[in-house]
Coordinates of C-alpha atoms in Angstrom, one line a residue:
Chain I
X39 CA 16.6 -56.0 14.3
X40 CA 14.0 -55.7 11.7
X41 CA 10.5 -55.6 12.8
X42 CA 8.2 -57.5 10.6
X43 CA 4.5 -56.9 10.7
X44 CA 2.1 -59.6 11.3
X45 CA 1.6 -61.3 8.0
X46 CA -0.4 -64.3 6.6
X47 CA 2.0 -66.6 6.9
X48 CA 1.8 -66.3 10.6
X49 CA 0.3 -69.9 11.9
X50 CA -3.4 -69.3 13.5
X51 CA -5.9 -71.6 14.9
X52 CA -9.7 -71.6 14.8
X53 CA -11.1 -71.0 18.5
X54 CA -14.1 -72.3 19.8
X55 CA -16.2 -69.9 21.9
X56 CA -19.2 -71.2 24.0
X57 CA -21.8 -68.1 23.7
X58 CA -24.1 -68.8 26.5
X59 CA -26.2 -70.6 28.0
X60 CA -26.0 -68.1 31.0
X61 CA -25.6 -64.7 29.1
X62 CA -28.4 -62.3 29.1
X63 CA -27.9 -61.5 25.2
X64 CA -28.8 -65.2 24.7
X65 CA -32.3 -64.2 25.6
X66 CA -32.6 -67.4 28.1
X67 CA -30.7 -70.5 28.4
X68 CA -29.6 -70.8 24.9
X69 CA -25.7 -71.6 24.0
X70 CA -23.9 -70.8 20.6
X71 CA -20.9 -73.2 19.8
X72 CA -18.9 -70.6 17.9
X73 CA -15.8 -71.4 15.6
X74 CA -13.9 -68.2 15.4
X75 CA -11.3 -67.2 13.0
X76 CA -10.0 -64.2 14.6
X77 CA -13.3 -62.4 15.4
X78 CA -15.4 -63.8 12.4
X79 CA -17.4 -66.4 12.7
X80 CA -16.8 -69.6 10.6
X81 CA -19.1 -72.1 12.1
X82 CA -22.1 -71.8 14.7
X83 CA -24.0 -74.3 16.2
X84 CA -27.1 -73.5 18.2
X85 CA -27.4 -75.7 21.4
X86 CA -30.9 -76.0 22.9
X87 CA -32.7 -78.0 25.4
X88 CA -31.6 -76.5 28.6
X89 CA -35.4 -75.3 29.1
X90 CA -37.1 -78.4 28.0
X91 CA -40.0 -78.9 30.1
X92 CA -41.9 -81.7 28.5
X93 CA -44.7 -79.8 27.5
X94 CA -46.1 -82.3 24.8
X95 CA -46.1 -85.3 26.8
X96 CA -47.9 -83.6 29.7
X97 CA -50.5 -82.5 27.4
X98 CA -51.1 -86.2 26.2
X99 CA -51.8 -86.9 29.8
X100 CA -54.1 -84.2 30.7
X101 CA -57.6 -83.2 29.3
X102 CA -57.6 -80.8 26.5
X103 CA -58.5 -77.7 28.6
X104 CA -55.8 -78.5 31.2
X105 CA -53.1 -77.8 28.4
X106 CA -54.1 -74.1 28.3
X107 CA -52.4 -72.9 31.4
X108 CA -49.0 -74.9 29.8
X109 CA -49.5 -73.0 26.2
X110 CA -49.2 -70.0 28.2
X111 CA -45.8 -71.0 29.5
X112 CA -44.6 -71.6 25.8
X113 CA -44.1 -68.0 24.8
X114 CA -44.4 -66.2 27.9
X115 CA -44.7 -62.8 26.3
X116 CA -47.6 -63.7 23.9
X117 CA -50.1 -66.1 26.4
X118 CA -53.0 -64.6 24.7
X119 CA -52.1 -66.1 21.1
X120 CA -50.9 -69.3 22.1
X121 CA -54.2 -70.0 23.9
X122 CA -55.8 -68.9 20.8
X123 CA -53.9 -71.5 18.7
X124 CA -54.7 -74.3 21.1
X125 CA -58.2 -73.2 21.2
X126 CA -58.5 -73.1 17.2
X127 CA -57.1 -76.6 17.2
X128 CA -59.7 -78.2 19.5
X129 CA -62.5 -76.3 17.5
X130 CA -61.5 -78.0 14.4
X131 CA -61.0 -81.5 16.4
X132 CA -64.5 -81.4 18.0
X133 CA -66.6 -79.3 16.3
X134 CA -67.2 -76.5 18.8
X135 CA -68.5 -73.3 17.3
X136 CA -67.4 -70.0 18.4
X137 CA -69.5 -67.5 19.6
X138 CA -69.5 -64.0 17.7
X139 CA -68.4 -61.9 20.7
X140 CA -65.7 -64.7 21.5
X141 CA -64.1 -64.2 18.1
X142 CA -64.0 -60.5 18.4
X143 CA -62.5 -60.6 21.8
X144 CA -59.8 -63.4 20.8
X145 CA -59.0 -61.3 18.0
X146 CA -58.6 -57.9 20.0
X147 CA -56.5 -59.9 22.4
X148 CA -54.2 -61.7 19.8
X149 CA -53.5 -58.1 18.3
X150 CA -53.0 -56.6 21.7
X151 CA -50.3 -59.4 22.4
X152 CA -48.9 -58.5 18.9
X153 CA -48.2 -55.1 20.2
X154 CA -46.7 -56.3 23.4
X155 CA -44.3 -58.7 21.6
X156 CA -43.2 -56.4 18.8
X157 CA -42.7 -53.5 21.2
X158 CA -40.7 -55.8 23.8
X159 CA -38.7 -57.4 21.0
X160 CA -37.7 -54.1 19.7
X161 CA -36.6 -53.0 23.0
X162 CA -34.5 -56.1 23.6
X163 CA -33.0 -56.0 20.1
X164 CA -31.9 -52.3 20.9
X165 CA -30.5 -53.5 24.2
X166 CA -28.3 -55.7 22.3
X167 CA -27.3 -53.3 20.0
X168 CA -25.9 -51.7 23.0
X169 CA -28.5 -49.0 23.5
X170 CA -28.7 -50.1 26.9
X171 CA -32.1 -49.5 29.0
X172 CA -33.7 -46.5 27.1
X173 CA -35.5 -48.1 24.2
X174 CA -36.3 -51.0 26.5
X175 CA -37.8 -49.1 29.2
X176 CA -39.8 -46.9 26.8
X177 CA -41.1 -50.3 25.4
X178 CA -41.9 -51.9 28.8
X179 CA -43.8 -48.7 29.7
X180 CA -46.2 -49.1 26.8
X181 CA -46.4 -53.0 27.4
X182 CA -47.4 -52.3 30.9
X183 CA -50.3 -50.8 29.8
X184 CA -51.5 -53.5 27.8
X185 CA -50.6 -55.8 30.4
X186 CA -53.0 -54.0 32.8
X187 CA -56.0 -54.2 30.4
X188 CA -54.9 -58.2 30.1
X189 CA -55.1 -58.2 34.1
X190 CA -58.6 -56.6 34.0
X191 CA -59.8 -59.3 31.6
X192 CA -58.1 -62.3 32.6
X193 CA -56.8 -61.9 36.1
X194 CA -53.2 -62.1 35.3
X195 CA -50.5 -60.0 33.4
X196 CA -48.8 -62.5 31.7
X197 CA -50.0 -66.1 32.5
X198 CA -53.5 -65.0 31.1
X199 CA -55.1 -68.7 30.4
X200 CA -58.0 -66.5 29.0
X201 CA -59.1 -67.9 25.6
X202 CA -61.2 -71.1 25.4
X203 CA -62.6 -73.1 22.7
X204 CA -66.0 -71.4 21.6
X205 CA -64.8 -67.8 22.9
X206 CA -63.0 -66.7 26.0
X207 CA -63.4 -67.7 29.7
X208 CA -65.2 -65.0 31.1
X209 CA -66.6 -61.9 29.2
X210 CA -64.3 -58.7 29.8
X211 CA -65.5 -56.6 32.8
X212 CA -67.6 -53.2 32.0
X213 CA -65.6 -50.4 30.7
X214 CA -62.8 -52.8 29.5
X215 CA -63.6 -52.1 25.6
X216 CA -63.6 -48.2 26.3
X217 CA -60.2 -48.6 28.1
X218 CA -58.9 -50.5 25.2
X219 CA -60.3 -47.9 22.7
X220 CA -58.4 -45.3 24.6
X221 CA -55.2 -47.4 24.6
X222 CA -55.6 -48.1 20.9
X223 CA -56.0 -44.5 19.8
X224 CA -52.6 -43.3 21.9
X225 CA -50.8 -46.2 20.4
X226 CA -49.6 -44.4 17.0
X227 CA -48.4 -41.5 19.2
X228 CA -46.3 -44.0 21.4
X229 CA -45.1 -45.6 17.8
X230 CA -44.0 -42.1 16.4
X231 CA -42.0 -41.1 19.3
X232 CA -40.4 -44.6 19.2
X233 CA -39.6 -44.1 15.4
X234 CA -38.4 -40.6 16.0
X235 CA -35.9 -42.2 18.6
X236 CA -34.8 -45.2 16.3
X237 CA -35.9 -45.4 12.9
X238 CA -33.8 -42.6 11.3
X239 CA -30.9 -43.0 14.1
X240 CA -27.5 -43.0 12.1
X241 CA -26.0 -45.2 14.4
X242 CA -28.7 -48.1 14.2
X243 CA -28.5 -48.1 10.3
X244 CA -24.8 -48.3 10.7
X245 CA -25.1 -51.2 13.0
X246 CA -28.1 -53.2 11.7
X247 CA -28.0 -52.5 8.0
X248 CA -26.4 -55.3 5.7
X249 CA -26.1 -57.3 8.7
X250 CA -27.7 -61.0 9.0
X251 CA -29.3 -61.0 5.7
X252 CA -31.5 -63.7 5.2
X253 CA -32.3 -64.6 1.6
X254 CA -35.4 -65.3 0.2
X255 CA -35.0 -68.5 -1.0
X256 CA -33.5 -69.8 2.1
X257 CA -36.1 -68.4 4.3
X258 CA -38.7 -70.0 2.2
X259 CA -36.8 -73.5 2.1
X260 CA -36.0 -73.4 5.8
X261 CA -39.7 -72.7 6.6
X262 CA -39.0 -69.5 8.1
X263 CA -42.2 -67.6 9.1
X264 CA -43.5 -64.5 10.8
X265 CA -41.8 -60.9 10.6
X266 CA -38.5 -62.5 10.0
X267 CA -39.9 -64.2 6.7
X268 CA -41.7 -61.0 5.6
X269 CA -38.6 -58.9 6.3
X270 CA -36.9 -61.0 3.6
X271 CA -39.8 -60.0 1.1
X272 CA -42.1 -62.8 1.5
X273 CA -45.5 -61.9 1.4
X274 CA -47.0 -64.6 3.6
X275 CA -49.1 -64.3 6.5
X276 CA -51.7 -66.6 7.8
X277 CA -54.3 -64.2 8.7
X278 CA -54.4 -63.5 4.9
X279 CA -53.4 -67.1 3.7
X280 CA -55.7 -69.2 6.1
X281 CA -57.9 -66.4 7.1
X282 CA -58.9 -68.3 10.3
X283 CA -61.3 -66.9 12.7
X284 CA -62.7 -63.7 11.6
X285 CA -59.8 -62.2 10.0
X286 CA -61.3 -61.5 6.6
X287 CA -63.4 -59.1 7.9
X288 CA -60.7 -56.5 8.7
X289 CA -58.8 -54.7 6.3
X290 CA -54.9 -54.5 6.7
X291 CA -51.7 -54.7 4.8
X292 CA -48.9 -57.1 5.0
X293 CA -45.9 -54.8 5.4
X294 CA -42.7 -56.5 3.5
X295 CA -39.3 -55.7 3.9
X296 CA -36.9 -55.4 0.6
X297 CA -33.2 -57.0 2.0
X298 CA -34.1 -59.3 4.7
X299 CA -31.1 -57.7 7.5
X300 CA -31.7 -56.9 11.0
X301 CA -32.8 -53.4 10.2
X302 CA -35.5 -54.6 8.1
X303 CA -36.6 -57.2 10.8
X304 CA -36.5 -54.3 13.3
X305 CA -38.8 -52.0 10.6
X306 CA -41.3 -54.9 9.6
X307 CA -42.2 -55.3 13.1
X308 CA -42.8 -51.4 13.6
X309 CA -45.2 -51.3 10.3
X310 CA -47.0 -54.6 11.6
X311 CA -47.6 -53.0 14.8
X312 CA -49.4 -50.0 13.0
X313 CA -51.4 -52.5 11.1
X314 CA -52.3 -54.4 14.2
X315 CA -53.5 -50.7 15.4
X316 CA -55.6 -50.9 12.4
X317 CA -57.3 -54.0 12.9
X318 CA -57.9 -53.4 16.7
X319 CA -59.7 -50.1 15.6
X320 CA -62.1 -52.3 13.1
X321 CA -62.6 -54.8 15.9
X322 CA -63.3 -52.5 18.6
X323 CA -65.8 -50.6 16.4
X324 CA -67.7 -53.7 15.2
X325 CA -67.9 -55.7 18.3
X326 CA -71.2 -56.8 19.5
X327 CA -72.5 -56.3 22.8
X328 CA -75.3 -58.6 22.7
X329 CA -73.8 -62.3 22.0
X330 CA -72.4 -64.3 25.1
X331 CA -68.5 -64.2 25.0
X332 CA -68.5 -68.2 24.8
X333 CA -70.8 -70.6 23.0
X334 CA -72.8 -73.0 25.0
X335 CA -70.6 -76.2 23.7
X336 CA -67.5 -74.0 24.8
X337 CA -68.9 -73.3 28.1
X338 CA -69.6 -77.1 28.7
X339 CA -66.1 -77.7 27.9
X340 CA -64.7 -75.3 30.3
X341 CA -66.9 -76.3 33.1
X342 CA -66.3 -80.0 32.7
X343 CA -63.3 -80.9 30.5
X344 CA -63.6 -84.7 31.0
X345 CA -66.9 -84.9 29.4
X346 CA -65.0 -83.6 26.0
X347 CA -64.4 -86.7 24.1
X348 CA -63.8 -85.6 20.3
X349 CA -64.3 -88.2 17.7
X350 CA -61.4 -90.3 16.3
X351 CA -59.3 -88.1 14.0
X352 CA -56.6 -85.3 13.7
X353 CA -56.6 -81.6 13.6
X354 CA -54.2 -78.9 13.0
X355 CA -55.0 -75.4 14.3
X356 CA -52.6 -72.5 13.2
X357 CA -52.3 -69.0 13.7
X358 CA -50.1 -65.8 12.8
X359 CA -48.6 -65.5 16.3
X360 CA -46.5 -62.5 16.7
X361 CA -43.2 -64.5 16.2
X362 CA -44.5 -66.9 13.1
X363 CA -46.7 -69.7 12.6
X364 CA -48.0 -71.4 15.7
X365 CA -49.4 -74.6 15.0
X366 CA -50.9 -77.0 17.3
X367 CA -51.4 -80.6 16.0
X368 CA -53.7 -82.9 17.7
X369 CA -54.7 -86.6 17.3
X370 CA -57.8 -88.0 19.1
X371 CA -58.5 -91.5 19.8
X372 CA -61.8 -91.0 21.5
X373 CA -60.7 -90.3 25.1
X374 CA -60.5 -86.9 27.1
X375 CA -56.8 -87.0 26.7
X376 CA -55.0 -86.2 23.1
X377 CA -53.5 -89.3 21.7
X378 CA -50.4 -87.1 20.5
X379 CA -50.0 -83.2 21.1
X380 CA -47.6 -81.5 18.8
X381 CA -46.3 -77.8 19.0
X382 CA -45.3 -76.2 15.8
X383 CA -43.0 -73.4 17.6
X384 CA -42.0 -70.7 15.3
X385 CA -39.2 -69.3 17.4
X386 CA -37.6 -73.0 17.2
X387 CA -38.1 -73.3 13.3
X388 CA -36.8 -69.6 12.8
X389 CA -33.5 -70.3 14.9
X390 CA -32.4 -73.1 12.3
X391 CA -31.1 -70.2 9.8
X392 CA -29.1 -68.7 12.5
X393 CA -25.9 -70.1 11.3
X394 CA -26.6 -69.2 7.8
X395 CA -27.3 -65.4 8.8
X396 CA -24.1 -65.4 11.2
X397 CA -21.5 -66.7 8.9
X398 CA -18.6 -64.4 7.9
X399 CA -19.9 -61.9 10.4
X400 CA -18.1 -60.5 13.5
X401 CA -19.2 -62.1 17.3
X402 CA -20.6 -58.7 18.1
X403 CA -23.0 -59.1 15.1
X404 CA -24.2 -62.7 15.9
X405 CA -25.8 -60.9 19.1
X406 CA -28.1 -58.4 17.3
X407 CA -28.7 -61.3 14.7
X408 CA -30.2 -63.4 17.5
X409 CA -32.0 -60.6 18.9
X410 CA -33.6 -59.9 15.5
X411 CA -34.6 -63.3 15.2
X412 CA -36.8 -63.0 18.2
X413 CA -36.9 -66.1 20.2
X414 CA -38.3 -67.1 23.5
X415 CA -36.7 -70.2 25.0
X416 CA -39.5 -71.3 26.4
X417 CA -41.1 -71.8 23.0
X418 CA -38.0 -73.3 21.4
X419 CA -37.3 -76.1 24.1
X420 CA -40.7 -76.4 25.2
Chain Z
X132 CA -16.1 -39.9 6.5
X133 CA -17.8 -42.6 8.6
X134 CA -17.7 -40.3 11.8
X135 CA -19.7 -37.6 10.3
X136 CA -22.5 -39.8 9.1
X137 CA -23.1 -40.5 12.9
X138 CA -23.7 -37.3 14.5
X139 CA -26.6 -35.6 12.6
X140 CA -30.4 -35.3 12.1
X141 CA -31.5 -38.7 13.2
X142 CA -29.7 -39.0 16.3
X143 CA -30.4 -35.2 17.3
X144 CA -34.0 -36.4 17.1
X145 CA -33.7 -39.2 19.4
X146 CA -32.0 -37.2 21.8
X147 CA -35.1 -34.9 21.8
X148 CA -37.2 -37.8 22.5
X149 CA -35.2 -38.8 25.6
X150 CA -34.8 -35.1 26.7
X151 CA -38.7 -34.7 26.8
X152 CA -39.3 -37.9 28.5
X153 CA -36.6 -37.0 31.3
X154 CA -38.3 -33.6 31.8
X155 CA -41.9 -35.3 32.1
X156 CA -40.5 -37.0 35.5
X157 CA -40.3 -33.8 37.2
X158 CA -42.7 -31.4 38.4
X159 CA -40.8 -28.5 37.0
X160 CA -39.7 -30.4 33.6
X161 CA -43.6 -30.8 33.1
X162 CA -44.1 -27.2 34.0
X163 CA -41.5 -26.3 31.3
X164 CA -43.2 -28.2 28.6
X165 CA -46.6 -27.1 29.4
X166 CA -45.2 -23.5 28.7
X167 CA -43.5 -24.5 25.5
X168 CA -46.8 -26.1 24.5
X169 CA -45.3 -29.5 24.0
X170 CA -48.1 -32.1 24.5
X171 CA -47.4 -34.5 27.8
X172 CA -47.6 -38.1 27.2
X173 CA -46.5 -40.3 30.1
X174 CA -44.9 -38.7 33.2
X175 CA -43.6 -40.9 35.8
X176 CA -45.0 -44.4 35.6
X177 CA -43.2 -46.1 38.1
X178 CA -43.9 -46.5 42.0
X179 CA -41.6 -47.3 44.9
X180 CA -42.8 -50.9 45.4
X181 CA -42.6 -51.9 48.9
X182 CA -43.8 -48.4 50.2
X183 CA -46.4 -47.7 47.5
X184 CA -48.6 -50.8 46.1
X185 CA -50.3 -50.3 42.7
X186 CA -53.9 -51.3 42.9
X187 CA -54.5 -54.5 41.1
X188 CA -57.4 -55.5 38.8
X189 CA -60.4 -56.9 40.4
X190 CA -60.2 -60.1 38.7
X191 CA -56.4 -60.6 39.9
X192 CA -55.8 -63.8 40.7
X193 CA -53.0 -65.6 42.7
X194 CA -53.9 -68.4 44.9
X195 CA -57.1 -70.3 45.6
X196 CA -58.9 -70.6 48.9
X197 CA -62.1 -72.5 50.4
X198 CA -65.2 -70.6 50.8
X199 CA -67.4 -71.1 53.8
X200 CA -70.8 -69.7 54.4
X201 CA -71.2 -68.6 58.0
X202 CA -69.2 -70.4 60.1
X203 CA -66.0 -72.3 59.2
X204 CA -67.5 -75.6 59.6
X205 CA -70.0 -74.7 56.8
X206 CA -67.6 -75.1 53.9
X207 CA -69.3 -75.3 50.3
X208 CA -66.7 -78.2 49.4
X209 CA -68.0 -81.3 49.5
X210 CA -65.1 -83.3 48.7
X211 CA -65.8 -84.5 45.3
X212 CA -62.4 -84.3 44.1
X213 CA -63.1 -82.8 40.6
X214 CA -60.4 -80.1 41.2
X215 CA -57.8 -82.5 42.4
X216 CA -58.4 -84.5 39.4
X217 CA -58.4 -81.5 36.8
X218 CA -55.7 -79.6 38.4
X219 CA -53.0 -79.2 35.6
X220 CA -49.7 -79.3 38.0
X221 CA -51.4 -81.7 40.4
X222 CA -51.2 -79.2 43.7
X223 CA -54.5 -80.1 45.0
X224 CA -54.7 -83.2 47.5
X225 CA -57.9 -84.1 49.2
X226 CA -58.6 -86.9 51.7
X227 CA -62.5 -87.5 51.8
X228 CA -65.3 -87.1 52.0
X229 CA -65.5 -87.7 56.0
X230 CA -67.2 -90.9 57.0
X231 CA -68.0 -92.3 60.4
X232 CA -67.0 -95.8 61.9
X233 CA -69.5 -97.7 59.8
X234 CA -68.5 -96.3 56.5
X235 CA -71.6 -93.8 55.8
X236 CA -70.5 -90.3 54.9
X237 CA -70.8 -87.6 57.6
X238 CA -72.8 -84.5 56.9
X239 CA -72.0 -81.2 58.3
X240 CA -75.2 -78.6 57.4
X241 CA -76.4 -81.2 54.8
X242 CA -73.4 -81.8 52.9
X243 CA -70.3 -84.0 53.0
X244 CA -66.9 -82.5 53.8
X245 CA -63.3 -83.1 53.0
X246 CA -61.2 -84.6 56.1
X247 CA -58.2 -82.8 54.6
X248 CA -57.6 -80.3 51.8
X249 CA -54.1 -79.4 51.0
X250 CA -52.8 -77.3 48.2
X251 CA -49.1 -77.2 47.5
X252 CA -48.7 -73.2 47.2
X253 CA -45.2 -73.9 45.5
X254 CA -46.6 -76.1 42.7
X255 CA -50.0 -74.1 42.2
X256 CA -49.6 -71.9 38.8
X257 CA -52.6 -69.7 39.5
X258 CA -54.5 -70.9 36.4
X259 CA -58.1 -70.9 38.0
X260 CA -59.0 -74.2 36.4
X261 CA -60.0 -75.4 39.8
X262 CA -62.6 -72.5 40.1
X263 CA -63.9 -73.1 36.5
X264 CA -64.5 -76.9 37.2
X265 CA -65.9 -76.9 40.8
X266 CA -69.5 -77.3 40.2
X267 CA -70.4 -76.1 43.9
X268 CA -68.5 -72.5 43.8
X269 CA -66.4 -74.0 46.6
X270 CA -63.0 -72.7 45.6
X271 CA -61.9 -69.4 44.4
X272 CA -59.1 -67.2 43.8
X273 CA -57.4 -65.0 46.2
X274 CA -55.7 -61.7 45.5
X275 CA -53.0 -61.9 48.2
X276 CA -49.7 -62.1 46.6
X277 CA -46.9 -61.7 48.7
X278 CA -46.6 -65.2 50.3
X279 CA -43.0 -66.0 50.2
X280 CA -41.5 -67.9 52.9
X281 CA -38.3 -69.5 54.1
X282 CA -39.4 -73.3 54.4
X283 CA -40.6 -75.7 52.0
X284 CA -43.1 -77.7 53.5
X285 CA -44.7 -76.4 56.6
X286 CA -45.4 -72.6 55.5
X287 CA -45.8 -73.7 51.7
X288 CA -48.5 -76.3 51.8
X289 CA -51.5 -75.0 52.7
X290 CA -53.9 -77.1 54.8
X291 CA -57.8 -76.9 55.1
X292 CA -57.5 -74.4 58.1
X293 CA -55.3 -72.1 56.1
X294 CA -57.4 -72.1 53.1
X295 CA -60.7 -71.6 54.6
X296 CA -61.9 -68.0 54.3
X297 CA -65.5 -66.4 54.5
X298 CA -68.0 -65.8 51.8
X299 CA -67.8 -61.9 53.1
X300 CA -64.0 -61.9 52.5
X301 CA -64.9 -63.4 49.0
X302 CA -67.5 -60.6 48.5
X303 CA -65.0 -57.8 49.8
X304 CA -62.3 -58.7 47.3
X305 CA -64.1 -59.7 44.2
X306 CA -67.7 -58.1 44.4
X307 CA -68.6 -58.7 40.9
X308 CA -67.9 -62.2 40.6
X309 CA -69.1 -62.8 44.3
X310 CA -72.4 -61.5 43.5
X311 CA -72.4 -63.6 40.4
X312 CA -71.5 -66.8 42.5
X313 CA -74.3 -65.7 45.1
X314 CA -76.9 -65.5 42.2
X315 CA -76.1 -68.9 41.1
X316 CA -76.4 -70.3 44.3
X317 CA -79.6 -68.7 45.1
X318 CA -81.0 -70.2 42.1
X319 CA -79.8 -73.2 43.0
X320 CA -81.1 -73.6 46.3
X321 CA -84.5 -72.4 45.0
X322 CA -84.8 -75.2 42.5
X323 CA -83.6 -77.8 45.0
X324 CA -86.3 -76.7 47.8
X325 CA -89.4 -78.9 47.8
X326 CA -92.2 -77.0 46.4
X327 CA -94.4 -75.2 49.0
X328 CA -97.4 -77.6 49.7

């Protein structure tokens, strides 16, 4: 009898596989309905909504201030910058001026958050690639030092609830700025160590280069923002474009990728952390000790949230959160509660290009492509 | 060949980093690194949790408590219900202020007081908004964090008796904040007191 090799004439069928929602590699309760031809992805449908907590509706039934602790729980890695975004929107809506020291403290907190987020996401990405544990734990070791600073200032490591319209809720404790300076001075050393471990590693290069390429045109048309957009080579950073808060005072560069693959998205984050360190150094040098940490109008708002009745109108406050453009859209009808409260979540919008990046790749590539998007389900589902 | 590209300089450099981190977690390893004049970075950073506990920051907050001044019936809370109204997850429930049979408010130490003050610990999200909005500095954040229990209602819903803690306790756990509050209250008492005749 003659044995025939498996040929193209063999009748094959497409296989539908549900990746998630209960799987550690999906970064939360997220499901990918993948259609496979052998091991190649031919169709991929993201299924979300498992972590929906009615954030926007709750925001419409509480005062403006009471939404702050809920924003902590959107992207629970970046509580400080989430607070910052909502604070900017409320400031625009109600005409609350911000104090000088408050602005500096907010920028310091936001940039420390960027360090926290990018170190953690690189650790998780490497975890997805199969470098189990080591890079993630190195990242978490450094993240913990920043979280200690957050705890000293706000009282909580992750659910900070610290930034307020007009400044920050409490001034930082004595000696905090010096401890922050020491940390910022030491951070480039950690980044060097991290890069020695990862950047030139041939295994990572083989694994991540030319995988999950996001073309420039698609990134722009799908309104992808953040490090993902910049890894595709589009120079768009809201800190430069919008110049919110006091960012125009600092000099920093916007690192850009060239190819737009998983490796570029990793490397852009490393470079962004180095730029954040530069911003932090400048901010910690220039910070003014004399002015209060919150403006009088902001303080009145913190003490008595129900007396704050912004005039009828709308406002959109946006920041460059570590994951992309985080926007808060508020409509006021003159009552203490917002009439409409909407969150433009970067994780959610960056996820829309997942299928385009995954097509014609293998199942194992889907996991690292998802890891490089940097999503947090708390923010995707809200 | 693909496999040749894999084992080369970048991988070896990375392994050097992991080796250094490994050595730093042992005293002999740290000694070795010192002898080789390699600058130390982190060392061992974790602790064995239930046996060893890390010192948390002074501002560390977990669950609110009600402050009383000298005796437990002299609590600062006047049952104004602002915290109940502003609490984002709505975990505070207050009955009061206490009234006598004729409907006149009862007073203890010159203040009205709540009949019942319950906080559901399982709903509280430790946001500290109740402390921010309280005009009387009557509620503050505790730093006790090992509060797990096996029941849902009886141990989780903290009533007034369980929430009461003294001003000395507050001074003990958060000296900076407590001094600030004391100064504020003293200024208020001075303002409220009738001018000396």
